[in-house]
PDB file of C-alpha atoms in Angstrom:
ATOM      1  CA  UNK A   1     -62.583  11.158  23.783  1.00  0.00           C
ATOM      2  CA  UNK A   2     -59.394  12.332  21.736  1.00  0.00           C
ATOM      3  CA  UNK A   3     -56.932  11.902  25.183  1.00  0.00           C
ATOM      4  CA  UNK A   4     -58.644   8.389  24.632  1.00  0.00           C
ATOM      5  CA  UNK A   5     -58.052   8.161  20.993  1.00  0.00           C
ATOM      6  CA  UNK A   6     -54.425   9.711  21.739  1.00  0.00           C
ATOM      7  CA  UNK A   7     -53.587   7.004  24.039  1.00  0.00           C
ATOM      8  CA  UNK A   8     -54.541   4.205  22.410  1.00  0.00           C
ATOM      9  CA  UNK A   9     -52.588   5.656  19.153  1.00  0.00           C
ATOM     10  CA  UNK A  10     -49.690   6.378  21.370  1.00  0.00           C
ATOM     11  CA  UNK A  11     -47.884   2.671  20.534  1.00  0.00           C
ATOM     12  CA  UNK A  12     -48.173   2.611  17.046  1.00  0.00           C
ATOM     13  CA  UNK A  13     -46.405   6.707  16.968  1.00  0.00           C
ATOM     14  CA  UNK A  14     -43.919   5.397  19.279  1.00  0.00           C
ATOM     15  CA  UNK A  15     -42.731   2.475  17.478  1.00  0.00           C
ATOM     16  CA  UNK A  16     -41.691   5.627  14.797  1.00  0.00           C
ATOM     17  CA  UNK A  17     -38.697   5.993  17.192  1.00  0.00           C
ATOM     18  CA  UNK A  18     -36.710   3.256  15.251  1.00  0.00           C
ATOM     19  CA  UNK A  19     -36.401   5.137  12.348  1.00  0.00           C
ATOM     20  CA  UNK A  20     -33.783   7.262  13.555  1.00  0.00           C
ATOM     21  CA  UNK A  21     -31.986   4.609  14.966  1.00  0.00           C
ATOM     22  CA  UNK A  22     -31.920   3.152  11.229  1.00  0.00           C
ATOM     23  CA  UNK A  23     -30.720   6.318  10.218  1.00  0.00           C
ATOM     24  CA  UNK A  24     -28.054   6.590  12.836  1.00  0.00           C
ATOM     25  CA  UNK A  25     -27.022   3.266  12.177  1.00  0.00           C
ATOM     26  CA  UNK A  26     -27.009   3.691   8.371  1.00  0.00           C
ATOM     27  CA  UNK A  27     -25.141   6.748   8.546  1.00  0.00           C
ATOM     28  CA  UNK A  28     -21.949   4.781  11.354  1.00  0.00           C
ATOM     29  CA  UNK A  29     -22.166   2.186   8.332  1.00  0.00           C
ATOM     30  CA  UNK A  30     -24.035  -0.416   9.379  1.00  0.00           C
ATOM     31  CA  UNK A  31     -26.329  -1.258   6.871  1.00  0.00           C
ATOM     32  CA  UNK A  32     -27.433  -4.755   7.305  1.00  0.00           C
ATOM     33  CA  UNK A  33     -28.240  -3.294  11.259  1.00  0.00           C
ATOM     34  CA  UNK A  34     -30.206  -0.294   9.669  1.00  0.00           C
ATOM     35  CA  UNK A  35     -32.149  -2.142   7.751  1.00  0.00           C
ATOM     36  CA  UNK A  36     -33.276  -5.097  10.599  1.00  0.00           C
ATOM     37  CA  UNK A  37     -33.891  -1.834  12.580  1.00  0.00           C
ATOM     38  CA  UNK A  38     -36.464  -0.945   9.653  1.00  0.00           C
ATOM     39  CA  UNK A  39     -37.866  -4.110   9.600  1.00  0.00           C
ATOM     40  CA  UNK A  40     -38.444  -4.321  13.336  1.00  0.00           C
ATOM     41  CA  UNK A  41     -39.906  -0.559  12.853  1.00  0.00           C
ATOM     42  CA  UNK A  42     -42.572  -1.266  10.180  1.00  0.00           C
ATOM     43  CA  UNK A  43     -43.877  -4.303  11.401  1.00  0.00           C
ATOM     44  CA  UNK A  44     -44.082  -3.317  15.079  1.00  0.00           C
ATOM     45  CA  UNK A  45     -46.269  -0.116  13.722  1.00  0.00           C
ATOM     46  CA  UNK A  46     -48.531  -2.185  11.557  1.00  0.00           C
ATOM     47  CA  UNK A  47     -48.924  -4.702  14.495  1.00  0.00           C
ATOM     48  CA  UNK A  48     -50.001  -1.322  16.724  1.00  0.00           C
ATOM     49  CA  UNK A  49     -51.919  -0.093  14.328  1.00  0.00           C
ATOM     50  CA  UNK A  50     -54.411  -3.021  13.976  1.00  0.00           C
ATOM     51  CA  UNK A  51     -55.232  -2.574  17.751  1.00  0.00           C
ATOM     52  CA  UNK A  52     -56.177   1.435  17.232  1.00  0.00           C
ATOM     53  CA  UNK A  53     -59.367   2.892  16.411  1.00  0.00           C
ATOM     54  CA  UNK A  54     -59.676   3.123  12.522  1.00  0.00           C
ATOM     55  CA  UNK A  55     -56.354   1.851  11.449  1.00  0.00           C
ATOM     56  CA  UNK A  56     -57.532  -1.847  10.920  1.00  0.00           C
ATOM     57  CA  UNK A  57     -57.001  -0.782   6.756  1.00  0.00           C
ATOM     58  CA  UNK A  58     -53.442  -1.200   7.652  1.00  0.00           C
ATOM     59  CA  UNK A  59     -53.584  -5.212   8.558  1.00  0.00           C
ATOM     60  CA  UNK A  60     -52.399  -6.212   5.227  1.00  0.00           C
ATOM     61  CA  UNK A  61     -51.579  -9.419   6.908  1.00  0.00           C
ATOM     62  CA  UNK A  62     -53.339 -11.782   9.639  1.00  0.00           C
ATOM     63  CA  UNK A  63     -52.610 -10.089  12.744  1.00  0.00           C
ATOM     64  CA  UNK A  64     -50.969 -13.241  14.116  1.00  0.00           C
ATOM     65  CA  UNK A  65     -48.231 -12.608  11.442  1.00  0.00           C
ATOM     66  CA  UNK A  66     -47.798  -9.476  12.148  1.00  0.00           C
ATOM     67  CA  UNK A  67     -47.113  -9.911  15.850  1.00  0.00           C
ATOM     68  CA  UNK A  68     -44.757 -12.796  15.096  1.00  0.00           C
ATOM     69  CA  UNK A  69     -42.604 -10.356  12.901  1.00  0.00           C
ATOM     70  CA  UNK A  70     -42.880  -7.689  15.728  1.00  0.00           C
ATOM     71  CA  UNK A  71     -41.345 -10.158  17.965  1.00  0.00           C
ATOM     72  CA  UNK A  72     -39.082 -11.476  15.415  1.00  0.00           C
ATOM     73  CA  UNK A  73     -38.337  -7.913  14.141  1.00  0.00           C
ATOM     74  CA  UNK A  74     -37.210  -7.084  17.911  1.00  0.00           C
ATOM     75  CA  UNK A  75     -35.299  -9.893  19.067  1.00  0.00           C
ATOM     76  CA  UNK A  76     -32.758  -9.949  15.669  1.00  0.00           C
ATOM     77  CA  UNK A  77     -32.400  -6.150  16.600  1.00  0.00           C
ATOM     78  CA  UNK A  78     -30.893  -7.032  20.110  1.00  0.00           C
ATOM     79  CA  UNK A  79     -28.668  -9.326  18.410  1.00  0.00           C
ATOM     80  CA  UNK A  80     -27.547  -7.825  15.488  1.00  0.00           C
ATOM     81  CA  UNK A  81     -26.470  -4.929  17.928  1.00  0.00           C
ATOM     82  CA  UNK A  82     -24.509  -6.920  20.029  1.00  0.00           C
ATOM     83  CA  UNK A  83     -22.507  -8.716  17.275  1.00  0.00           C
ATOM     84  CA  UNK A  84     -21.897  -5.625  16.105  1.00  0.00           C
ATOM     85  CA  UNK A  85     -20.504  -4.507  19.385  1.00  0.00           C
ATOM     86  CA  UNK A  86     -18.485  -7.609  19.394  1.00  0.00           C
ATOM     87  CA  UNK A  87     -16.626  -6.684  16.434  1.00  0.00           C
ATOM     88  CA  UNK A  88     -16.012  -9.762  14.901  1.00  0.00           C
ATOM     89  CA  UNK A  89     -13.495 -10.273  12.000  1.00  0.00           C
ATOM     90  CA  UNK A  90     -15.092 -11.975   8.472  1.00  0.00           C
ATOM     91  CA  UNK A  91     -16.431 -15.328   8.481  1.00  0.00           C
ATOM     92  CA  UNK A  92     -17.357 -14.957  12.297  1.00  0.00           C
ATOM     93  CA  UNK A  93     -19.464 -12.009  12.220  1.00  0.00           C
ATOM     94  CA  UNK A  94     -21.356 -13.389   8.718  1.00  0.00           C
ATOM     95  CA  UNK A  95     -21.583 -16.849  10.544  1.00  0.00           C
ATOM     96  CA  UNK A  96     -22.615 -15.886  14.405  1.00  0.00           C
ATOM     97  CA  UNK A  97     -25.234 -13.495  12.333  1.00  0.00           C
ATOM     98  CA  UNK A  98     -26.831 -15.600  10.287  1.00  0.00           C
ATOM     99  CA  UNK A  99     -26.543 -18.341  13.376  1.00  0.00           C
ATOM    100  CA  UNK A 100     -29.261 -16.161  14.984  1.00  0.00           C
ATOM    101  CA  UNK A 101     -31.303 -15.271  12.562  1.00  0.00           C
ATOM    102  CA  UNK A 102     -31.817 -18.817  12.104  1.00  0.00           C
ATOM    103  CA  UNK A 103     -31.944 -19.943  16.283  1.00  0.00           C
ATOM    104  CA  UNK A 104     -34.520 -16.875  16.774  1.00  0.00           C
ATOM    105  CA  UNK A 105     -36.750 -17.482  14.140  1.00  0.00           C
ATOM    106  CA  UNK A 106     -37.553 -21.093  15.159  1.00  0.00           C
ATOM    107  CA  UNK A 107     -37.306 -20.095  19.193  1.00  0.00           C
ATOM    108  CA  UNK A 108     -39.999 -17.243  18.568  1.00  0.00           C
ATOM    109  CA  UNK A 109     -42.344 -19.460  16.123  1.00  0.00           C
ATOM    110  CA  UNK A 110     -42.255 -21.554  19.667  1.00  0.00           C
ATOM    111  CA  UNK A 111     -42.869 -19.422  22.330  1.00  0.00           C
ATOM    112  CA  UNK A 112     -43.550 -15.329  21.006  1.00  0.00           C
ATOM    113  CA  UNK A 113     -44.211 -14.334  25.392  1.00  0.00           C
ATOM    114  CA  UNK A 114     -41.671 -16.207  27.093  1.00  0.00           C
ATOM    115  CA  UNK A 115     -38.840 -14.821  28.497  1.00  0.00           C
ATOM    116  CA  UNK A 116     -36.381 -16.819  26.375  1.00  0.00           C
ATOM    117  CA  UNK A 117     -37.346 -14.901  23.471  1.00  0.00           C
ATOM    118  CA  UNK A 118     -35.104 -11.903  24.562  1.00  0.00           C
ATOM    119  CA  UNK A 119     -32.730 -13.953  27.199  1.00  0.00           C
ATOM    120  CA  UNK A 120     -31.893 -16.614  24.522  1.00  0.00           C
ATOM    121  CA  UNK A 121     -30.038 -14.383  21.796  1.00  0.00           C
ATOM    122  CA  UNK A 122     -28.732 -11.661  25.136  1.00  0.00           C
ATOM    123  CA  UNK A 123     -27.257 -14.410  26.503  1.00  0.00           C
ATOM    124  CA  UNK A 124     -25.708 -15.798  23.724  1.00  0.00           C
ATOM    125  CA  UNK A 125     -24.402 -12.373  22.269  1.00  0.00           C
ATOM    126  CA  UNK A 126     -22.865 -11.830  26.013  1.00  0.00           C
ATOM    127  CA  UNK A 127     -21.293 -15.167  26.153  1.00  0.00           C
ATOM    128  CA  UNK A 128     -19.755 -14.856  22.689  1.00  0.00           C
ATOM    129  CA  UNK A 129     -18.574 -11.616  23.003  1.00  0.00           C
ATOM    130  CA  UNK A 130     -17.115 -12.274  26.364  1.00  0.00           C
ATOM    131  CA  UNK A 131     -15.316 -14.907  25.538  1.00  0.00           C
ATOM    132  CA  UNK A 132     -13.423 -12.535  22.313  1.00  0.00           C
ATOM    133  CA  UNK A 133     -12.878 -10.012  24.189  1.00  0.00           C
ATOM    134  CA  UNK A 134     -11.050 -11.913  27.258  1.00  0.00           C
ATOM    135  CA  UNK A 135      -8.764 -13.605  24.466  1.00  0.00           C
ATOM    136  CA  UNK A 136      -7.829 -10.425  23.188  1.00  0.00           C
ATOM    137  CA  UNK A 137      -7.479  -9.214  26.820  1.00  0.00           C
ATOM    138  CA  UNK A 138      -5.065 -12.396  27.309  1.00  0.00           C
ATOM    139  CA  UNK A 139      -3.135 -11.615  23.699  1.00  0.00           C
ATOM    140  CA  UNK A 140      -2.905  -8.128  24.556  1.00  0.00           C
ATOM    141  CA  UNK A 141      -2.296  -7.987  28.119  1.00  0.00           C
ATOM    142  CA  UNK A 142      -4.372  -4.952  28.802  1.00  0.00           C
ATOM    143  CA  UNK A 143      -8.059  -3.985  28.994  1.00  0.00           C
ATOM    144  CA  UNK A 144      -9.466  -4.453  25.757  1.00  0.00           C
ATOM    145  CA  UNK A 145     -11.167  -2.667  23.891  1.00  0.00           C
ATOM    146  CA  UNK A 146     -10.693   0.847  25.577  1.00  0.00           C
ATOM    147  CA  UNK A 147     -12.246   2.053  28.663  1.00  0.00           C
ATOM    148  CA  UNK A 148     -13.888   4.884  26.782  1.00  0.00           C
ATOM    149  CA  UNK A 149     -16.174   1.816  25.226  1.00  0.00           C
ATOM    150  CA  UNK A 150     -17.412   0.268  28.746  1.00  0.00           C
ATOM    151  CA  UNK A 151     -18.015   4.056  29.946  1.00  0.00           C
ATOM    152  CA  UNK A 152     -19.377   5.431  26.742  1.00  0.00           C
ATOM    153  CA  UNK A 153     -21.399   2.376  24.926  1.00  0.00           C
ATOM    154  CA  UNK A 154     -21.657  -0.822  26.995  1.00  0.00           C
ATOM    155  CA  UNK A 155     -22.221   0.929  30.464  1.00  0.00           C
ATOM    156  CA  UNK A 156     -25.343   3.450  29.450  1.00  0.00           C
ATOM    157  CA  UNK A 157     -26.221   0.758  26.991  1.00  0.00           C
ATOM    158  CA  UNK A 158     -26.601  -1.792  29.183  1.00  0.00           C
ATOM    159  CA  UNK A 159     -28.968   0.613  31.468  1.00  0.00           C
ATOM    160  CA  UNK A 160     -31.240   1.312  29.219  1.00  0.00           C
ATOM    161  CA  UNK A 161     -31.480  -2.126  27.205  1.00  0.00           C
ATOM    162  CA  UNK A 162     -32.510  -3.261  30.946  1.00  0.00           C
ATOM    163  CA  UNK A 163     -34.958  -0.628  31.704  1.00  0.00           C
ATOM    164  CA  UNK A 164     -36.788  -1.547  28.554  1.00  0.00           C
ATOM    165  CA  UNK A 165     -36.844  -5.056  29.702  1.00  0.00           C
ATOM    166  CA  UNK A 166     -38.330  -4.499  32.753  1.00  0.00           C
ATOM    167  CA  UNK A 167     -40.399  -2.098  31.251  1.00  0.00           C
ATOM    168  CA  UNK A 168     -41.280  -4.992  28.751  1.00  0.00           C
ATOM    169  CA  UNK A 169     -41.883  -7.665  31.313  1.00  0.00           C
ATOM    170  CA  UNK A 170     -42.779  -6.354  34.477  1.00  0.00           C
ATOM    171  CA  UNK A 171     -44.956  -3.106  34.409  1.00  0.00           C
ATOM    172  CA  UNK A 172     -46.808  -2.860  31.457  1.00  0.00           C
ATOM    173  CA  UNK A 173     -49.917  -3.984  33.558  1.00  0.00           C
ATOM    174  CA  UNK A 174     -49.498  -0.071  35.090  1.00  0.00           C
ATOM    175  CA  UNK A 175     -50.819   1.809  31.572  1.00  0.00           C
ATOM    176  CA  UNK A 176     -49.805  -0.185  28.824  1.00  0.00           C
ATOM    177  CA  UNK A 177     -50.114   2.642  26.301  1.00  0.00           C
ATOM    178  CA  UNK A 178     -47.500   4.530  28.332  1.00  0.00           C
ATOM    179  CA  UNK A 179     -45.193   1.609  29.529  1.00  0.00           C
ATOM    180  CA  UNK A 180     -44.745   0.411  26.169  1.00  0.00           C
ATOM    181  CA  UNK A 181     -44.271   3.531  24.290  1.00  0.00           C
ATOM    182  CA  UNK A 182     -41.377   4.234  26.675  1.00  0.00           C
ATOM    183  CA  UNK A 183     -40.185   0.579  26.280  1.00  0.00           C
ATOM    184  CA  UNK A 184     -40.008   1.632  22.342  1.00  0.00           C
ATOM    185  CA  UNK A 185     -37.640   4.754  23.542  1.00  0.00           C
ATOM    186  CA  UNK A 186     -35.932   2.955  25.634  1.00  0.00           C
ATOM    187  CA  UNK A 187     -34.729  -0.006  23.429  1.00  0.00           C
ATOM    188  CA  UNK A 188     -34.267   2.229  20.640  1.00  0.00           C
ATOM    189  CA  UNK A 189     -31.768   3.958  22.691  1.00  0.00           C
ATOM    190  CA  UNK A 190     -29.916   1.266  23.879  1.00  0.00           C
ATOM    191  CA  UNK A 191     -29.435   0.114  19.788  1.00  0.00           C
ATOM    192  CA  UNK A 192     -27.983   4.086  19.334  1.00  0.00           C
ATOM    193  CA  UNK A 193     -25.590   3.453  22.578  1.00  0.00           C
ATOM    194  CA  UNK A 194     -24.575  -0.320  21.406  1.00  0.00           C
ATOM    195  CA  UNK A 195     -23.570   0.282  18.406  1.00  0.00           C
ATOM    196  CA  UNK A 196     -19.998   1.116  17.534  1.00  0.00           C
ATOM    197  CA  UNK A 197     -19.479   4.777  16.227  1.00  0.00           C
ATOM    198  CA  UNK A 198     -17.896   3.003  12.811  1.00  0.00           C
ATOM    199  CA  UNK A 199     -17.915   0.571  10.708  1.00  0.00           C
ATOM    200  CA  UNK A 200     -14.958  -0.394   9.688  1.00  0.00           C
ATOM    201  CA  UNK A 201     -15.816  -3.117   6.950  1.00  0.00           C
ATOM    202  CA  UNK A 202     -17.980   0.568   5.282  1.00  0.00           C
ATOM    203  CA  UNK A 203     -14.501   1.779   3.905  1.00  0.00           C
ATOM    204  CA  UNK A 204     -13.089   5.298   3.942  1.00  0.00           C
ATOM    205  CA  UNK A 205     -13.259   8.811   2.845  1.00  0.00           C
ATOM    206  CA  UNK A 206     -14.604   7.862  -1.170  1.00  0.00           C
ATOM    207  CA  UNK A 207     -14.764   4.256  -0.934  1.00  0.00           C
ATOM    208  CA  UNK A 208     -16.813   4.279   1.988  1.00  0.00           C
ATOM    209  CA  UNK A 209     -20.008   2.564   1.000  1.00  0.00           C
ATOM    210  CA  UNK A 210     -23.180   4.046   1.221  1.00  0.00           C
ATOM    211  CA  UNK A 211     -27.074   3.051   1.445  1.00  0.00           C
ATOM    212  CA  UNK A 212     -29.116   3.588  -0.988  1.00  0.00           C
ATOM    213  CA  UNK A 213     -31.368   2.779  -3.658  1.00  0.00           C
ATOM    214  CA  UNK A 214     -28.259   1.437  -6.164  1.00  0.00           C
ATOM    215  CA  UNK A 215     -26.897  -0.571  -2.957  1.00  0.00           C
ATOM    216  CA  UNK A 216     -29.833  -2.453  -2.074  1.00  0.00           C
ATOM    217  CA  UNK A 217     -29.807  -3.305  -5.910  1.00  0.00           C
ATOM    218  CA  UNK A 218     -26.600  -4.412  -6.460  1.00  0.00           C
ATOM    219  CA  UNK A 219     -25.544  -1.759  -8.518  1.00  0.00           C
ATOM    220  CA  UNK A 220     -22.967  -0.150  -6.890  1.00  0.00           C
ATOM    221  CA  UNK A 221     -19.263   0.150  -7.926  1.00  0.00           C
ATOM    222  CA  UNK A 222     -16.774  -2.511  -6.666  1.00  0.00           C
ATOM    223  CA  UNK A 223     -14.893  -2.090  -3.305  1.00  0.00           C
ATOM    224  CA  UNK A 224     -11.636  -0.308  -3.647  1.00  0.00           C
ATOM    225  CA  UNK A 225     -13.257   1.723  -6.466  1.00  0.00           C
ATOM    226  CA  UNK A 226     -14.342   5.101  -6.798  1.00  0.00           C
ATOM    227  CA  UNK A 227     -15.673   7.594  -9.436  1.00  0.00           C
ATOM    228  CA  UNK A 228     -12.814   9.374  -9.990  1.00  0.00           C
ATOM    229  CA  UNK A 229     -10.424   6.162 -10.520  1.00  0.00           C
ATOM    230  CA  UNK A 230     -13.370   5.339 -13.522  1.00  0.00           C
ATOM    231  CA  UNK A 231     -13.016   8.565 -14.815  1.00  0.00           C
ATOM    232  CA  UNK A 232      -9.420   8.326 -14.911  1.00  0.00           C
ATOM    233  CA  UNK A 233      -9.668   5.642 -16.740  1.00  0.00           C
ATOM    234  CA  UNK A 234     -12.165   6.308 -19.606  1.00  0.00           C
ATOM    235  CA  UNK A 235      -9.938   9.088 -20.185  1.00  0.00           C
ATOM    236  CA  UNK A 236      -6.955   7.443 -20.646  1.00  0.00           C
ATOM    237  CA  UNK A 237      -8.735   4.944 -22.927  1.00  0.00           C
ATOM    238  CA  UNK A 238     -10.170   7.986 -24.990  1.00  0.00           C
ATOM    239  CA  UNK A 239      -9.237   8.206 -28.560  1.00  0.00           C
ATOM    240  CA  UNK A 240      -8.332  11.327 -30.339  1.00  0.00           C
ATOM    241  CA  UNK A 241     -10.617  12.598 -32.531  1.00  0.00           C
ATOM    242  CA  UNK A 242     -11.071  16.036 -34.574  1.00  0.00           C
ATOM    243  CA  UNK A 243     -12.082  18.097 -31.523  1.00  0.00           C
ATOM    244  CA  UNK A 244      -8.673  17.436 -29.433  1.00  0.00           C
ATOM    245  CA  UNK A 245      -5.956  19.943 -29.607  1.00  0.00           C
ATOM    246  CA  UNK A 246      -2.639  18.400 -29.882  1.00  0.00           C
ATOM    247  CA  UNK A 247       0.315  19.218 -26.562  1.00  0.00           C
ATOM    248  CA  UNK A 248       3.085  18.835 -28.592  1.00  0.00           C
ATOM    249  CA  UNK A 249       3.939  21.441 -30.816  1.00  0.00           C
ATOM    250  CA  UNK A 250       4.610  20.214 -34.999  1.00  0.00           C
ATOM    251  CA  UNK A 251       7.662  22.506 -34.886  1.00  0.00           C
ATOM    252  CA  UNK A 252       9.327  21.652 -31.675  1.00  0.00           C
ATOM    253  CA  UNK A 253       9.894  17.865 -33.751  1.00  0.00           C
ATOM    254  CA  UNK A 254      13.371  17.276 -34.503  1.00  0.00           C
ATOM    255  CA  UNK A 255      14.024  16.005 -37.917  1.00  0.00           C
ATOM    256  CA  UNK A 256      17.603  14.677 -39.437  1.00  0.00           C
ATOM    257  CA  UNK A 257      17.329  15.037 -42.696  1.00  0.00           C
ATOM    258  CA  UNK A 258      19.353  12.531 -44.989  1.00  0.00           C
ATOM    259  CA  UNK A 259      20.808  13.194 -48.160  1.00  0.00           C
ATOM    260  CA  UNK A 260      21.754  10.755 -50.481  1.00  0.00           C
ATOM    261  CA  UNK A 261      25.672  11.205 -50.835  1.00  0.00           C
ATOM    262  CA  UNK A 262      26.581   8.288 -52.075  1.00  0.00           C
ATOM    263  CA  UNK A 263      25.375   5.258 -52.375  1.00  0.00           C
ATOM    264  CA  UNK A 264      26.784   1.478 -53.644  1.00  0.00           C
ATOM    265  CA  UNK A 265      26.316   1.060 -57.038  1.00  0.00           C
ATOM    266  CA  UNK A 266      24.738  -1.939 -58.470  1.00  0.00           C
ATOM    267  CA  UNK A 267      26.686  -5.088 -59.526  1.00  0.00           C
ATOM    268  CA  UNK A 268      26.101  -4.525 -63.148  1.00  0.00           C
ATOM    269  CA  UNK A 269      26.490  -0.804 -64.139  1.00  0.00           C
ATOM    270  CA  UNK A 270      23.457   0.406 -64.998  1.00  0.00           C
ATOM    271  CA  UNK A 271      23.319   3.605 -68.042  1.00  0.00           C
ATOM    272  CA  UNK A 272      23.457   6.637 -67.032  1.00  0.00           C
ATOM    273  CA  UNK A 273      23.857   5.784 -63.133  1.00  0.00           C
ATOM    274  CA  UNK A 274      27.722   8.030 -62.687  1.00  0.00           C
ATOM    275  CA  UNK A 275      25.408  11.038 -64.643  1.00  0.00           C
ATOM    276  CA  UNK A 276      22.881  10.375 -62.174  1.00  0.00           C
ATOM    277  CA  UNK A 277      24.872  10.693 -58.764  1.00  0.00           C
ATOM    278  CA  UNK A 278      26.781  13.748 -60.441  1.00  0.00           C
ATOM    279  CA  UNK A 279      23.334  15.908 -60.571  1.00  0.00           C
ATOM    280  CA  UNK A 280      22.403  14.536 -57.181  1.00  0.00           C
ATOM    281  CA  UNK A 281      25.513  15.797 -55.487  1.00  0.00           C
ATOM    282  CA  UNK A 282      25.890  18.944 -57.401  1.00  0.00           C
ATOM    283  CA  UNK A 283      29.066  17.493 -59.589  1.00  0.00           C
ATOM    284  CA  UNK A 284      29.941  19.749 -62.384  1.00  0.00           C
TER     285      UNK A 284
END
């Protein structure tokens, strides 16, 4: 009875394997990937969970809903890690994006077990990508990018994003509990493989931007800016008060004293004024 239990449960633990994959892509930078990879995590456990014993207290939603945003969840993954891979310069990469999320959301709401699901936004990604990287091929006249990234990222990627489609399509009828669980492993490796070891939209060194809790709530510094540079500045702009000891020393001040010698007398003579000048200069 508990191998039984264990196997039907063995889905919704599996689906846990995107959460490192989040992480990994949170940590290269990626943050909008990290947190689709979240999304496609949560939902895809939920969506298990309402099919094992005694987790039905999880179906917060109609489990129609949750399956579409399984679906959903995965399908944006696959393309959000290919644009990535594309490494497209700003408006492209914001535009082909957001292109997707919009195509995939109404081809899904169609059809959530077709093949076209998956194929549709592969395809496209492929195409796209393709085409950018044989004008930069033709600009640079030379293999672009390096042949580190087809041996390293796009050739073991590749492998295991199609294992976990055939996985996906044509042998879950084996053991489904198994099949899929390693379908789960198997696309969340090919997301770790895809994606490019940095970001380089993230920033650098201090300004690199980070994930967090501030981030998410638009309450992080400005690009370009950094802790120190604010630091620098309040102190600069920080008035002296009672509790500052002053650099400069008061006797290192020069001082030129003047003494009156002589001055122009008035136009009218005024009493008393040659007296006066005589006991300022020390005249006898």
């Amino acid at each position: 009875m508990g191998a039984f239990i264990a196997k039907l449960l063995l889905p919704t633990v599996s689906s846990l394997v995107f959460l490192p994959t989040a992480s990994v892509a949170a940590k290269r930078g990626f943050h909008m990937e990290a947190m689709v990879y979240f999304f496609t995590m949560f939902f895809t456990v939920i969506y298990h969970a309402c099919d094992g014993p005694g987790l039905s207290i999880l179906c917060f939603m109609r489990y129609d809903i949750l399956e579409y945003f399984s679906v959903y969840g995965t399908a944006l993954s696959m393309w959000v890690t290919l644009i990535a891979l594309g490494d497209f310069d700003e408006p492209q990469r914001s535009s082909i994006t957001m292109f997707g999320v919009l195509t995939i959301a109404v081809r899904i709401y169609q059809d959530r077990w077709g093949y076209g699901i998956y194929s549709g936004p592969i395809g496209s990604a492929v195409f796209i990508i393709t085409v950018k990287w044989l004008q930069k091929m033709k600009q640079l006249r030379s293999v672009y990018p390096e042949k580190s990234v087809y041996t390293q990222q796009v050739g073991p990627g590749c492998c295991f994003g199609a294992l976990a489609l055939m996985l996906r399509f044509y042998f879950e009828e084996w053991d489904y509990s198994y099949v899929h669980s390693f379908y789960h492993l198997s696309l969340a490796v090919a997301f770790v493989l895809l994606l490019p070891k940095k970001n380089r939209y993230s920033g650098e060194g201090r300004n690199a931007a980070k994930l967090s809790c501030f981030t998410l709530c638009c309450c992080s510094m400005s690009p370009g800016s950094s802790k120190d540079d604010s630091d620098q500045k309040k102190k600069k702009k920080k008035k002296r008060s009672v509790w500052t000891v002053p650099t400069e020393k008061p006797w290192s001040r020069s001082c030129t004293p003047t003494l009156p010698l002589y001055s122009q007398p008035p136009s009218t003579p005024i009493k008393g004024t040659i007296s006066r000048l005589k006991e300022m200069n020390g005249w006898k």
